[in-house]
PDB file of C-alpha atoms in Angstrom:
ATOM      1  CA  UNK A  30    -176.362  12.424 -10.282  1.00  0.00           C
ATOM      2  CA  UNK A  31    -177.205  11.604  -6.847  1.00  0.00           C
ATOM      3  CA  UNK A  32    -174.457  10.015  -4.758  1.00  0.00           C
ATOM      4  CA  UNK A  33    -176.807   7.958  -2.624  1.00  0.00           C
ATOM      5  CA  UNK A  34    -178.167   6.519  -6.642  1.00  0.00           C
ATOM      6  CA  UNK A  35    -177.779   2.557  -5.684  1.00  0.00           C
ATOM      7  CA  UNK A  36    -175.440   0.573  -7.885  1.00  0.00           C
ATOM      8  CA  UNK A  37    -177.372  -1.444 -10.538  1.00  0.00           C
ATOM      9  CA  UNK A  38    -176.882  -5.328 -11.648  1.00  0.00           C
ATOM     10  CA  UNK A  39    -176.775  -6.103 -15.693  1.00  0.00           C
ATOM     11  CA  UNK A  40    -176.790  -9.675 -17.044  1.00  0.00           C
ATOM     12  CA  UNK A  41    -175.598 -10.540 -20.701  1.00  0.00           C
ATOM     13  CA  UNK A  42    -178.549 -12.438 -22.365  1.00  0.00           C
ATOM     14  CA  UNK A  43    -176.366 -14.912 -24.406  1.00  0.00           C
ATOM     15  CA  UNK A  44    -174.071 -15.949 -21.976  1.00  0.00           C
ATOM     16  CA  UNK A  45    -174.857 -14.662 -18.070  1.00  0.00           C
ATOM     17  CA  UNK A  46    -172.390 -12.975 -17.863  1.00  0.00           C
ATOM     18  CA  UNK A  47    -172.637  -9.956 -14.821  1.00  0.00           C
ATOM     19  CA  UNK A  48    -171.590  -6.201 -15.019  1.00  0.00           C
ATOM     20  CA  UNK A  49    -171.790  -5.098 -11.271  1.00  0.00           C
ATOM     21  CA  UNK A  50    -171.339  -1.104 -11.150  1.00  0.00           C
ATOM     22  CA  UNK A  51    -169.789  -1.070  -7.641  1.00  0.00           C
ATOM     23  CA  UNK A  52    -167.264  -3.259  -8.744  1.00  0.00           C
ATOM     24  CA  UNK A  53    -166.844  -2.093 -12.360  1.00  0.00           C
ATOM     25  CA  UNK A  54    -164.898  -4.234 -14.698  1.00  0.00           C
ATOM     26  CA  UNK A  55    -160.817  -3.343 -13.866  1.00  0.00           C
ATOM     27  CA  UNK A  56    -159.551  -5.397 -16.403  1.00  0.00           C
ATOM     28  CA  UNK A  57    -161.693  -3.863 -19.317  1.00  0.00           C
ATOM     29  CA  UNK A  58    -160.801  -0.243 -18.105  1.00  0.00           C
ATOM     30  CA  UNK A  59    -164.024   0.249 -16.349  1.00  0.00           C
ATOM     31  CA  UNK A  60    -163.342   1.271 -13.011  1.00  0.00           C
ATOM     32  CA  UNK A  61    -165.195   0.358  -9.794  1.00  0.00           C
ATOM     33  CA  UNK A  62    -168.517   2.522  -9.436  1.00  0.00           C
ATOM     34  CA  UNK A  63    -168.627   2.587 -13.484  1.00  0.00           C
ATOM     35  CA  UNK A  64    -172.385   3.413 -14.427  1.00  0.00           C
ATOM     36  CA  UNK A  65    -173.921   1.463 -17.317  1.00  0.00           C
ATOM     37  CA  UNK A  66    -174.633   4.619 -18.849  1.00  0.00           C
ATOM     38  CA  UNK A  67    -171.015   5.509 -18.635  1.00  0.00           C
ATOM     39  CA  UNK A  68    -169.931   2.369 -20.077  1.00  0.00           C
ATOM     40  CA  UNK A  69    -168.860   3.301 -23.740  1.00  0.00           C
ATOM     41  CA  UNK A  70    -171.167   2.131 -26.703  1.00  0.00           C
ATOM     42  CA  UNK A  71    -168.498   0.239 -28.326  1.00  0.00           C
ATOM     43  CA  UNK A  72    -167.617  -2.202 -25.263  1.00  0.00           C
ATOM     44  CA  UNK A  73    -168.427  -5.603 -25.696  1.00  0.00           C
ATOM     45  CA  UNK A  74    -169.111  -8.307 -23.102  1.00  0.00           C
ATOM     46  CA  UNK A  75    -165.731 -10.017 -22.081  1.00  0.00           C
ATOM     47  CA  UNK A  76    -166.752 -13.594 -21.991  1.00  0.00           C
ATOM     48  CA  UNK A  77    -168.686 -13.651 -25.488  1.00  0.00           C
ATOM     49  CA  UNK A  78    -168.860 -10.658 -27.581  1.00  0.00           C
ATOM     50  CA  UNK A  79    -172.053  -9.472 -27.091  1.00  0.00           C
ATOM     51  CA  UNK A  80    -173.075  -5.682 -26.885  1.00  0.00           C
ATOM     52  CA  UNK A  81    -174.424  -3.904 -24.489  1.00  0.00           C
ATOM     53  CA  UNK A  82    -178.012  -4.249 -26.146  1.00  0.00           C
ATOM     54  CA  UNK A  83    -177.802  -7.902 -24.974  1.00  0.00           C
ATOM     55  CA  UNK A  84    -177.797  -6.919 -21.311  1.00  0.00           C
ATOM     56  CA  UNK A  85    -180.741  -6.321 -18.918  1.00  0.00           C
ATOM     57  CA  UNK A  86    -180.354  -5.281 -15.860  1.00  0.00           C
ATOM     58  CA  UNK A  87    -181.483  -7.764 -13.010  1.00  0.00           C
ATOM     59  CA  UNK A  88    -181.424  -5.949  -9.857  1.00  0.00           C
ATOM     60  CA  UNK A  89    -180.661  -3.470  -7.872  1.00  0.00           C
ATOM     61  CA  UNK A  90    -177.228  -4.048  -5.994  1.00  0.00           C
TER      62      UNK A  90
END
């Protein structure tokens, strides 16, 4: 993995909520910098339940 790779933007569809992977998600155990890809398969959008097949990533950050 490259370390210049830019940091990519994913949006729950139900609810809106935002994954940023420069700033992770601390409180879930995802640490700042977190890939999407590294996110595990089980983890579930904080604000609704959702999984990670009901995000799409918006934009490059």
């Amino acid at each position: 993995m490259s370390t210049d790779e830019a940091f990519h933007i994913w949006e729950c569809e139900l609810c809106s909520y935002v994954y940023d992977e420069a700033k992770g998600a601390p409180e879930d155990g995802l640490a700042p910098g977190t890939r999407w890809r590294d996110v595990p398969e089980d983890w579930s959008c904080p604000d609704c339940g959702a999984t990670k097949a009901d995000f799409v990533m918006r934009r490059v950050a």
